[in-house]
Amino acid sequence: MNSRRVGSGARATARAHANIALAKYWGKADVERNLPAVPSVSVTLDALATVTELHFDETLQADALLLDGIEVQGRGLQRVVRLLDEVRAIARLNCFARVTSRNTFPTGSGLASSASGFAALAMASMAAAGVALDRDVASDLARRASASAARSIFGGFARLDAGAPGQSSLPARPIAPQDHWDIRIVVAVTSRGPKRVGSTEGMRHTAATSPYYDRWIEMSQAVAERVQTAILSRDLVALGEAAEHSALSMHACAMAAQPPLLYLEPATLACVEAVRVLRERGVHAWVTIDAGPHVKVITSRDDASRVAGHLAAVPGVLQAIESRVGPEASVEVTEA
Ligand code: DP6
């Protein structure tokens, strides 16, 4: 291979924000290529971000990753190396990278996000390797590492379509910018520590054993259209109802797997109930839940602090984080 080396000078720092799917991705059309079986639509979150500093260094014997001050090894490091290998192939580069990554939200809150992490890694490694910033390329790279990360390359509201088996490239795309609509997301943190079953394994198990999986795939296209239309027309009631339907249908499908895949905990259900009560009192608030026990509440600017206060008082809730809609991922080369 015609390869080149960069000295230890090329250093890039990227910042990418977490995103929450309003229409959920759950299931793969192609496991090897990590292509989703369903379309997903997300909102990028201002309050939760990953900052990643990276440089390629000729003196390193292997890639090294420091995450929130802790040296990562094993599977976590392997996923990072795989993405770096793809960037090295694009840039025809043959040296290893030192990656230092930190989350702007509390370490160990259980919110550690592969979405913001891989989006920041894609942007930082491309920039440090001297690859021109093309968001489609960055999003496609991030998607292969973790599909939800494809959406974190973009700010505001983004969509990742379903893929077809064997498809070579599938980036997410923006559907509305950050300033399109000032909604708020309140994240109720209900536990510390990692999730019991990761998304990749959870999806594999659901697809293999849930009798509702085919129905979930069938319904997902229409739910994604409902969510997208609600975003474009700034209709919060329509968005909230569609997002809740997507999340709870995903969990119903996972729960019907054998053995069951149950991400909901008592505090999760207490939050769902608290939000329902708030809605009865005229508050605009709807829940969404990912592959863990935390609850994310979609609400309006006017109702956000009331929702956050109410959730913080729910037994089992450790913290309620209020977020605005976030910006696109960014990167700067700090040393050339
Ligand atoms: C429930 O993107 O973490 O958060 O592609 O296997 O890494 P992999 O999965 P991941 O799955 C996210 C699942 C979800 C819904 C969503 O974000 O769309």
mmCIF file of C-alpha atoms and ligand atoms in Angstrom:
data_model
loop_
_atom_site.group_PDB
_atom_site.id
_atom_site.type_symbol
_atom_site.label_atom_id
_atom_site.label_comp_id
_atom_site.label_asym_id
_atom_site.label_seq_id
_atom_site.Cartn_x
_atom_site.Cartn_y
_atom_site.Cartn_z
ATOM 1 C CA MET A 1 0.000 0.000 0.000
ATOM 2 C CA ASN A 2 1.150 3.478 -0.810
ATOM 3 C CA SER A 3 1.091 4.865 2.718
ATOM 4 C CA ARG A 4 2.218 8.067 4.340
ATOM 5 C CA ARG A 5 3.068 9.092 7.847
ATOM 6 C CA VAL A 6 2.092 12.206 9.709
ATOM 7 C CA GLY A 7 4.355 13.509 12.409
ATOM 8 C CA SER A 8 3.124 13.741 15.969
ATOM 9 C CA GLY A 9 1.842 17.277 15.295
ATOM 10 C CA ALA A 10 -1.578 16.790 13.669
ATOM 11 C CA ARG A 11 -4.004 17.112 16.533
ATOM 12 C CA ALA A 12 -7.746 17.630 16.305
ATOM 13 C CA THR A 13 -10.444 18.261 18.878
ATOM 14 C CA ALA A 14 -14.051 17.396 18.061
ATOM 15 C CA ARG A 15 -17.254 17.989 19.959
ATOM 16 C CA ALA A 16 -20.410 15.993 19.252
ATOM 17 C CA HIS A 17 -23.700 16.003 21.088
ATOM 18 C CA ALA A 18 -25.831 13.060 22.135
ATOM 19 C CA ASN A 19 -29.138 12.536 20.377
ATOM 20 C CA ILE A 20 -32.432 10.986 21.363
ATOM 21 C CA ALA A 21 -34.403 9.003 18.810
ATOM 22 C CA LEU A 22 -38.011 10.186 18.587
ATOM 23 C CA ALA A 23 -38.656 7.379 16.089
ATOM 24 C CA LYS A 24 -36.528 4.484 17.324
ATOM 25 C CA TYR A 25 -33.899 2.421 15.560
ATOM 26 C CA TRP A 26 -34.157 -1.174 16.802
ATOM 27 C CA GLY A 27 -33.081 -3.980 14.474
ATOM 28 C CA LYS A 28 -30.547 -4.404 11.667
ATOM 29 C CA ALA A 29 -31.012 -5.116 7.963
ATOM 30 C CA ASP A 30 -27.349 -6.170 7.733
ATOM 31 C CA VAL A 31 -25.466 -7.021 10.914
ATOM 32 C CA GLU A 32 -22.029 -7.134 9.256
ATOM 33 C CA ARG A 33 -22.412 -3.650 7.749
ATOM 34 C CA ASN A 34 -24.449 -2.319 10.686
ATOM 35 C CA LEU A 35 -27.351 -1.134 8.525
ATOM 36 C CA PRO A 36 -30.617 -0.388 10.362
ATOM 37 C CA ALA A 37 -33.785 -2.304 9.465
ATOM 38 C CA VAL A 38 -35.982 0.717 10.239
ATOM 39 C CA PRO A 39 -35.764 4.483 9.727
ATOM 40 C CA SER A 40 -35.087 6.588 12.811
ATOM 41 C CA VAL A 41 -35.584 10.302 13.511
ATOM 42 C CA SER A 42 -33.771 12.126 16.307
ATOM 43 C CA VAL A 43 -33.235 15.388 18.121
ATOM 44 C CA THR A 44 -29.689 16.397 19.036
ATOM 45 C CA LEU A 45 -29.233 17.413 22.698
ATOM 46 C CA ASP A 46 -27.373 20.536 23.719
ATOM 47 C CA ALA A 47 -26.757 19.461 27.330
ATOM 48 C CA LEU A 48 -24.952 16.174 26.654
ATOM 49 C CA ALA A 49 -21.764 16.144 24.607
ATOM 50 C CA THR A 50 -18.496 14.290 24.112
ATOM 51 C CA VAL A 51 -15.237 16.154 23.499
ATOM 52 C CA THR A 52 -12.528 14.070 21.849
ATOM 53 C CA GLU A 53 -8.936 15.072 21.278
ATOM 54 C CA LEU A 54 -6.936 12.866 18.938
ATOM 55 C CA HIS A 55 -3.537 12.759 17.311
ATOM 56 C CA PHE A 56 -1.761 10.229 15.173
ATOM 57 C CA ASP A 57 1.674 9.552 16.567
ATOM 58 C CA GLU A 58 4.512 7.640 14.905
ATOM 59 C CA THR A 59 5.997 6.669 18.245
ATOM 60 C CA LEU A 60 2.899 4.726 19.421
ATOM 61 C CA GLN A 61 2.875 0.910 19.258
ATOM 62 C CA ALA A 62 -0.948 0.676 19.342
ATOM 63 C CA ASP A 63 -4.031 2.877 19.472
ATOM 64 C CA ALA A 64 -4.699 4.201 22.973
ATOM 65 C CA LEU A 65 -8.010 5.441 24.385
ATOM 66 C CA LEU A 66 -8.541 7.396 27.574
ATOM 67 C CA LEU A 67 -12.255 7.883 28.369
ATOM 68 C CA ASP A 68 -13.137 10.183 31.250
ATOM 69 C CA GLY A 69 -9.640 9.617 32.642
ATOM 70 C CA ILE A 70 -9.775 5.819 32.429
ATOM 71 C CA GLU A 71 -7.686 3.744 29.979
ATOM 72 C CA VAL A 72 -10.101 1.646 27.886
ATOM 73 C CA GLN A 73 -9.138 -1.861 26.710
ATOM 74 C CA GLY A 74 -10.974 -4.859 25.252
ATOM 75 C CA ARG A 75 -14.203 -4.531 23.260
ATOM 76 C CA GLY A 76 -14.547 -0.784 23.882
ATOM 77 C CA LEU A 77 -11.096 -0.193 22.405
ATOM 78 C CA GLN A 78 -11.723 -2.618 19.512
ATOM 79 C CA ARG A 79 -14.731 -0.631 18.266
ATOM 80 C CA VAL A 80 -12.590 2.520 18.298
ATOM 81 C CA VAL A 81 -9.705 0.780 16.485
ATOM 82 C CA ARG A 82 -12.099 -0.418 13.778
ATOM 83 C CA LEU A 83 -13.212 3.146 13.044
ATOM 84 C CA LEU A 84 -9.612 4.401 13.126
ATOM 85 C CA ASP A 85 -8.609 1.639 10.672
ATOM 86 C CA GLU A 86 -11.210 2.926 8.216
ATOM 87 C CA VAL A 87 -9.903 6.492 8.528
ATOM 88 C CA ARG A 88 -6.312 5.255 8.126
ATOM 89 C CA ALA A 89 -7.376 3.438 4.939
ATOM 90 C CA ILE A 90 -9.056 6.590 3.539
ATOM 91 C CA ALA A 91 -6.046 8.777 4.429
ATOM 92 C CA ARG A 92 -3.446 6.102 3.554
ATOM 93 C CA LEU A 93 -1.920 6.587 6.956
ATOM 94 C CA ASN A 94 0.014 3.966 8.879
ATOM 95 C CA CYS A 95 0.457 5.187 12.435
ATOM 96 C CA PHE A 96 -1.527 4.769 15.615
ATOM 97 C CA ALA A 97 -3.623 7.326 17.456
ATOM 98 C CA ARG A 98 -3.896 8.582 20.981
ATOM 99 C CA VAL A 99 -7.530 9.374 21.766
ATOM 100 C CA THR A 100 -8.613 11.318 24.841
ATOM 101 C CA SER A 101 -12.343 11.612 25.269
ATOM 102 C CA ARG A 102 -14.542 13.110 27.935
ATOM 103 C CA ASN A 103 -18.246 13.506 28.392
ATOM 104 C CA THR A 104 -19.646 16.854 29.490
ATOM 105 C CA PHE A 105 -22.229 15.092 31.649
ATOM 106 C CA PRO A 106 -21.497 13.294 34.917
ATOM 107 C CA THR A 107 -19.255 10.257 34.478
ATOM 108 C CA GLY A 108 -20.989 7.086 35.569
ATOM 109 C CA SER A 109 -24.450 8.601 35.252
ATOM 110 C CA GLY A 110 -25.327 5.688 32.971
ATOM 111 C CA LEU A 111 -25.898 8.163 30.150
ATOM 112 C CA ALA A 112 -22.481 7.590 28.550
ATOM 113 C CA SER A 113 -23.409 7.820 24.952
ATOM 114 C CA SER A 114 -21.951 5.790 22.117
ATOM 115 C CA ALA A 115 -23.742 8.204 19.762
ATOM 116 C CA SER A 116 -21.855 11.349 20.786
ATOM 117 C CA GLY A 117 -18.670 9.315 21.352
ATOM 118 C CA PHE A 118 -18.426 7.765 17.882
ATOM 119 C CA ALA A 119 -19.586 10.961 16.155
ATOM 120 C CA ALA A 120 -16.793 12.906 17.897
ATOM 121 C CA LEU A 121 -14.306 10.139 17.090
ATOM 122 C CA ALA A 122 -15.203 10.162 13.378
ATOM 123 C CA MET A 123 -14.840 13.952 13.159
ATOM 124 C CA ALA A 124 -11.593 14.111 15.178
ATOM 125 C CA SER A 125 -9.875 11.229 13.381
ATOM 126 C CA MET A 126 -10.788 12.522 9.923
ATOM 127 C CA ALA A 127 -9.485 16.008 10.757
ATOM 128 C CA ALA A 128 -6.266 14.760 12.391
ATOM 129 C CA ALA A 129 -5.608 12.485 9.398
ATOM 130 C CA GLY A 130 -6.028 15.407 7.012
ATOM 131 C CA VAL A 131 -9.264 14.078 5.443
ATOM 132 C CA ALA A 132 -11.492 16.943 4.255
ATOM 133 C CA LEU A 133 -14.578 17.371 6.439
ATOM 134 C CA ASP A 134 -17.486 15.812 4.602
ATOM 135 C CA ARG A 135 -20.413 15.238 6.956
ATOM 136 C CA ASP A 136 -21.793 12.382 4.863
ATOM 137 C CA VAL A 137 -18.465 10.537 5.130
ATOM 138 C CA ALA A 138 -18.255 11.265 8.883
ATOM 139 C CA SER A 139 -21.854 10.154 9.432
ATOM 140 C CA ASP A 140 -21.344 6.951 7.449
ATOM 141 C CA LEU A 141 -18.169 6.131 9.415
ATOM 142 C CA ALA A 142 -19.936 6.816 12.714
ATOM 143 C CA ARG A 143 -22.926 4.699 11.595
ATOM 144 C CA ARG A 144 -20.738 1.661 11.008
ATOM 145 C CA ALA A 145 -19.437 1.959 14.602
ATOM 146 C CA SER A 146 -22.866 2.570 16.162
ATOM 147 C CA ALA A 147 -25.841 3.469 13.978
ATOM 148 C CA SER A 148 -27.315 6.074 16.353
ATOM 149 C CA ALA A 149 -23.953 7.944 16.116
ATOM 150 C CA ALA A 150 -24.631 8.735 12.442
ATOM 151 C CA ARG A 151 -27.360 11.158 13.584
ATOM 152 C CA SER A 152 -25.071 13.004 16.061
ATOM 153 C CA ILE A 153 -22.992 14.436 13.193
ATOM 154 C CA PHE A 154 -25.918 16.779 12.543
ATOM 155 C CA GLY A 155 -27.533 19.355 14.774
ATOM 156 C CA GLY A 156 -31.239 19.997 15.240
ATOM 157 C CA PHE A 157 -33.305 17.112 13.945
ATOM 158 C CA ALA A 158 -31.844 14.242 11.885
ATOM 159 C CA ARG A 159 -32.963 11.075 10.147
ATOM 160 C CA LEU A 160 -31.230 7.800 9.391
ATOM 161 C CA ASP A 161 -33.050 5.709 6.810
ATOM 162 C CA ALA A 162 -33.318 1.937 6.852
ATOM 163 C CA GLY A 163 -30.591 0.234 4.840
ATOM 164 C CA ALA A 164 -30.783 -2.584 2.323
ATOM 165 C CA PRO A 165 -28.601 -5.639 2.932
ATOM 166 C CA GLY A 166 -25.210 -5.182 1.264
ATOM 167 C CA GLN A 167 -25.579 -1.396 0.856
ATOM 168 C CA SER A 168 -22.122 0.166 0.972
ATOM 169 C CA SER A 169 -22.880 3.603 2.387
ATOM 170 C CA LEU A 170 -25.684 5.065 4.509
ATOM 171 C CA PRO A 171 -25.187 8.448 6.205
ATOM 172 C CA ALA A 172 -27.867 10.152 8.294
ATOM 173 C CA ARG A 173 -29.209 13.476 7.041
ATOM 174 C CA PRO A 174 -30.460 16.637 8.712
ATOM 175 C CA ILE A 175 -34.199 17.269 8.447
ATOM 176 C CA ALA A 176 -34.409 20.591 10.346
ATOM 177 C CA PRO A 177 -31.719 22.841 11.868
ATOM 178 C CA GLN A 178 -31.155 23.628 15.557
ATOM 179 C CA ASP A 179 -33.113 26.898 15.409
ATOM 180 C CA HIS A 180 -36.113 25.287 13.665
ATOM 181 C CA TRP A 181 -37.974 24.603 16.903
ATOM 182 C CA ASP A 182 -37.198 25.378 20.546
ATOM 183 C CA ILE A 183 -38.493 22.239 22.246
ATOM 184 C CA ARG A 184 -36.891 20.834 25.417
ATOM 185 C CA ILE A 185 -35.876 17.350 26.512
ATOM 186 C CA VAL A 186 -35.720 16.519 30.223
ATOM 187 C CA VAL A 187 -33.577 13.475 30.996
ATOM 188 C CA ALA A 188 -34.539 11.684 34.215
ATOM 189 C CA VAL A 189 -31.505 9.673 35.337
ATOM 190 C CA THR A 190 -32.796 6.642 37.235
ATOM 191 C CA SER A 191 -29.654 4.610 37.863
ATOM 192 C CA ARG A 192 -25.905 4.724 37.719
ATOM 193 C CA GLY A 193 -23.762 2.161 35.966
ATOM 194 C CA PRO A 194 -23.948 0.505 32.545
ATOM 195 C CA LYS A 195 -27.066 -0.977 30.976
ATOM 196 C CA ARG A 196 -27.694 -4.672 31.476
ATOM 197 C CA VAL A 197 -27.878 -5.644 27.814
ATOM 198 C CA GLY A 198 -26.278 -3.369 25.218
ATOM 199 C CA SER A 199 -28.256 -2.232 22.162
ATOM 200 C CA THR A 200 -26.388 -4.399 19.645
ATOM 201 C CA GLU A 201 -27.005 -7.588 21.619
ATOM 202 C CA GLY A 202 -30.548 -6.489 22.538
ATOM 203 C CA MET A 203 -31.448 -6.022 18.866
ATOM 204 C CA ARG A 204 -29.948 -9.370 17.868
ATOM 205 C CA HIS A 205 -31.881 -11.160 20.587
ATOM 206 C CA THR A 206 -35.140 -9.340 19.769
ATOM 207 C CA ALA A 207 -34.859 -10.116 16.033
ATOM 208 C CA ALA A 208 -34.101 -13.774 16.768
ATOM 209 C CA THR A 209 -36.831 -14.467 19.330
ATOM 210 C CA SER A 210 -39.590 -11.829 19.534
ATOM 211 C CA PRO A 211 -42.866 -12.787 17.827
ATOM 212 C CA TYR A 212 -43.559 -9.047 17.417
ATOM 213 C CA TYR A 213 -40.340 -8.216 15.575
ATOM 214 C CA ASP A 214 -41.807 -8.415 12.043
ATOM 215 C CA ARG A 215 -44.748 -6.239 13.070
ATOM 216 C CA TRP A 216 -42.319 -3.708 14.609
ATOM 217 C CA ILE A 217 -40.390 -3.522 11.312
ATOM 218 C CA GLU A 218 -43.652 -3.087 9.364
ATOM 219 C CA MET A 219 -44.968 -0.257 11.549
ATOM 220 C CA SER A 220 -41.697 1.676 11.874
ATOM 221 C CA GLN A 221 -41.788 3.396 8.500
ATOM 222 C CA ALA A 222 -45.179 5.008 9.223
ATOM 223 C CA VAL A 223 -44.125 6.048 12.749
ATOM 224 C CA ALA A 224 -40.967 7.711 11.383
ATOM 225 C CA GLU A 225 -43.101 9.637 8.867
ATOM 226 C CA ARG A 226 -45.456 10.761 11.659
ATOM 227 C CA VAL A 227 -42.505 11.950 13.745
ATOM 228 C CA GLN A 228 -40.864 13.753 10.837
ATOM 229 C CA THR A 229 -44.091 15.475 9.760
ATOM 230 C CA ALA A 230 -44.730 16.610 13.348
ATOM 231 C CA ILE A 231 -41.215 18.092 13.543
ATOM 232 C CA LEU A 232 -41.519 19.903 10.225
ATOM 233 C CA SER A 233 -44.923 21.359 11.202
ATOM 234 C CA ARG A 234 -43.794 22.094 14.799
ATOM 235 C CA ASP A 235 -46.727 20.120 16.213
ATOM 236 C CA LEU A 236 -45.686 19.130 19.751
ATOM 237 C CA VAL A 237 -48.783 17.043 20.546
ATOM 238 C CA ALA A 238 -48.379 15.005 17.347
ATOM 239 C CA LEU A 239 -44.635 14.626 17.997
ATOM 240 C CA GLY A 240 -45.083 13.553 21.605
ATOM 241 C CA GLU A 241 -47.763 10.997 20.807
ATOM 242 C CA ALA A 242 -45.797 9.492 17.911
ATOM 243 C CA ALA A 243 -42.532 9.392 19.892
ATOM 244 C CA GLU A 244 -44.192 7.676 22.881
ATOM 245 C CA HIS A 245 -45.787 5.171 20.534
ATOM 246 C CA SER A 246 -42.435 4.410 18.895
ATOM 247 C CA ALA A 247 -40.602 3.941 22.200
ATOM 248 C CA LEU A 248 -43.253 1.832 23.909
ATOM 249 C CA SER A 249 -43.734 -0.334 20.797
ATOM 250 C CA MET A 250 -39.970 -0.950 20.711
ATOM 251 C CA HIS A 251 -40.032 -1.987 24.375
ATOM 252 C CA ALA A 252 -43.112 -4.195 23.862
ATOM 253 C CA CYS A 253 -41.267 -5.958 21.056
ATOM 254 C CA ALA A 254 -38.129 -6.411 23.207
ATOM 255 C CA MET A 255 -40.184 -7.579 26.199
ATOM 256 C CA ALA A 256 -41.761 -10.298 24.070
ATOM 257 C CA ALA A 257 -38.314 -11.756 23.297
ATOM 258 C CA GLN A 258 -37.400 -15.090 24.895
ATOM 259 C CA PRO A 259 -35.990 -14.749 27.498
ATOM 260 C CA PRO A 260 -37.571 -11.303 27.845
ATOM 261 C CA LEU A 261 -35.551 -8.159 27.429
ATOM 262 C CA LEU A 262 -36.798 -5.756 30.053
ATOM 263 C CA TYR A 263 -35.082 -2.381 30.290
ATOM 264 C CA LEU A 264 -37.787 -0.733 32.403
ATOM 265 C CA GLU A 265 -37.241 -0.456 36.158
ATOM 266 C CA PRO A 266 -39.654 0.704 38.885
ATOM 267 C CA ALA A 267 -38.326 4.285 38.650
ATOM 268 C CA THR A 268 -38.795 4.189 34.864
ATOM 269 C CA LEU A 269 -42.475 3.342 35.247
ATOM 270 C CA ALA A 270 -42.872 5.892 38.045
ATOM 271 C CA CYS A 271 -41.636 8.556 35.580
ATOM 272 C CA VAL A 272 -44.022 7.365 32.864
ATOM 273 C CA GLU A 273 -46.883 7.688 35.363
ATOM 274 C CA ALA A 274 -45.692 11.108 36.583
ATOM 275 C CA VAL A 275 -45.640 12.374 33.003
ATOM 276 C CA ARG A 276 -49.149 11.036 32.394
ATOM 277 C CA VAL A 277 -50.397 12.892 35.480
ATOM 278 C CA LEU A 278 -48.685 16.091 34.303
ATOM 279 C CA ARG A 279 -50.394 15.727 30.940
ATOM 280 C CA GLU A 280 -53.780 15.447 32.644
ATOM 281 C CA ARG A 281 -53.007 18.806 34.222
ATOM 282 C CA GLY A 282 -52.435 20.350 30.804
ATOM 283 C CA VAL A 283 -48.643 20.094 30.664
ATOM 284 C CA HIS A 284 -47.132 19.210 27.289
ATOM 285 C CA ALA A 285 -44.942 16.194 28.115
ATOM 286 C CA TRP A 286 -44.376 12.764 26.565
ATOM 287 C CA VAL A 287 -41.843 10.033 27.355
ATOM 288 C CA THR A 288 -39.302 8.169 25.324
ATOM 289 C CA ILE A 289 -37.036 5.396 26.644
ATOM 290 C CA ASP A 290 -33.937 3.804 25.095
ATOM 291 C CA ALA A 291 -32.139 0.562 25.929
ATOM 292 C CA GLY A 292 -31.856 1.437 29.604
ATOM 293 C CA PRO A 293 -33.969 2.582 32.552
ATOM 294 C CA HIS A 294 -33.688 6.357 32.050
ATOM 295 C CA VAL A 295 -36.665 8.377 30.855
ATOM 296 C CA LYS A 296 -36.391 11.260 28.406
ATOM 297 C CA VAL A 297 -39.325 13.648 28.350
ATOM 298 C CA ILE A 298 -40.233 15.685 25.296
ATOM 299 C CA THR A 299 -41.704 18.992 26.381
ATOM 300 C CA SER A 300 -42.125 22.665 25.511
ATOM 301 C CA ARG A 301 -39.872 25.561 26.492
ATOM 302 C CA ASP A 302 -42.606 26.863 28.803
ATOM 303 C CA ASP A 303 -43.230 23.561 30.572
ATOM 304 C CA ALA A 304 -39.613 22.339 30.865
ATOM 305 C CA SER A 305 -38.744 23.574 34.354
ATOM 306 C CA ARG A 306 -42.034 22.293 35.776
ATOM 307 C CA VAL A 307 -41.410 18.889 34.180
ATOM 308 C CA ALA A 308 -37.818 18.803 35.493
ATOM 309 C CA GLY A 309 -38.925 19.727 39.019
ATOM 310 C CA HIS A 310 -41.692 17.138 38.993
ATOM 311 C CA LEU A 311 -39.406 14.349 37.714
ATOM 312 C CA ALA A 312 -36.634 15.187 40.190
ATOM 313 C CA ALA A 313 -39.138 14.438 42.982
ATOM 314 C CA VAL A 314 -40.107 10.995 41.621
ATOM 315 C CA PRO A 315 -38.750 8.209 43.888
ATOM 316 C CA GLY A 316 -35.715 6.602 42.237
ATOM 317 C CA VAL A 317 -34.830 9.599 40.081
ATOM 318 C CA LEU A 318 -31.263 10.654 40.831
ATOM 319 C CA GLN A 319 -31.105 13.713 38.632
ATOM 320 C CA ALA A 320 -33.205 15.546 36.030
ATOM 321 C CA ILE A 321 -31.212 17.215 33.255
ATOM 322 C CA GLU A 322 -32.964 19.802 31.082
ATOM 323 C CA SER A 323 -31.701 20.170 27.523
ATOM 324 C CA ARG A 324 -32.325 22.399 24.541
ATOM 325 C CA VAL A 325 -31.982 21.258 20.946
ATOM 326 C CA GLY A 326 -28.269 20.916 20.195
ATOM 327 C CA PRO A 327 -25.848 21.938 17.449
ATOM 328 C CA GLU A 328 -24.076 19.878 14.820
ATOM 329 C CA ALA A 329 -20.768 18.192 15.637
ATOM 330 C CA SER A 330 -17.731 20.435 15.222
ATOM 331 C CA VAL A 331 -13.990 19.953 14.947
ATOM 332 C CA GLU A 332 -10.885 22.087 15.010
ATOM 333 C CA VAL A 333 -7.299 21.260 14.208
ATOM 334 C CA THR A 334 -5.391 22.555 17.195
ATOM 335 C CA GLU A 335 -1.853 21.911 15.932
ATOM 336 C CA ALA A 336 -0.849 21.470 12.333
HETATM 337 C C1 DP6 B 1 -32.646 2.284 21.620
HETATM 338 O O1 DP6 B 1 -26.828 2.836 17.922
HETATM 339 O O2 DP6 B 1 -26.398 1.899 20.233
HETATM 340 O O3 DP6 B 1 -31.020 4.025 21.472
HETATM 341 O O4 DP6 B 1 -25.752 0.299 16.016
HETATM 342 O O5 DP6 B 1 -25.687 -1.679 17.508
HETATM 343 O O6 DP6 B 1 -24.337 0.356 18.095
HETATM 344 P P1 DP6 B 1 -25.594 -0.188 17.427
HETATM 345 O O7 DP6 B 1 -26.810 0.340 18.289
HETATM 346 P P2 DP6 B 1 -27.091 1.778 18.924
HETATM 347 O O8 DP6 B 1 -28.664 1.635 19.174
HETATM 348 C C2 DP6 B 1 -29.451 2.668 19.672
HETATM 349 C C3 DP6 B 1 -30.789 2.126 20.018
HETATM 350 C C4 DP6 B 1 -31.732 3.088 20.698
HETATM 351 C C5 DP6 B 1 -32.631 3.799 19.701
HETATM 352 C C6 DP6 B 1 -32.000 4.864 18.860
HETATM 353 O O9 DP6 B 1 -31.088 5.583 19.306
HETATM 354 O O10 DP6 B 1 -32.474 5.007 17.711
#
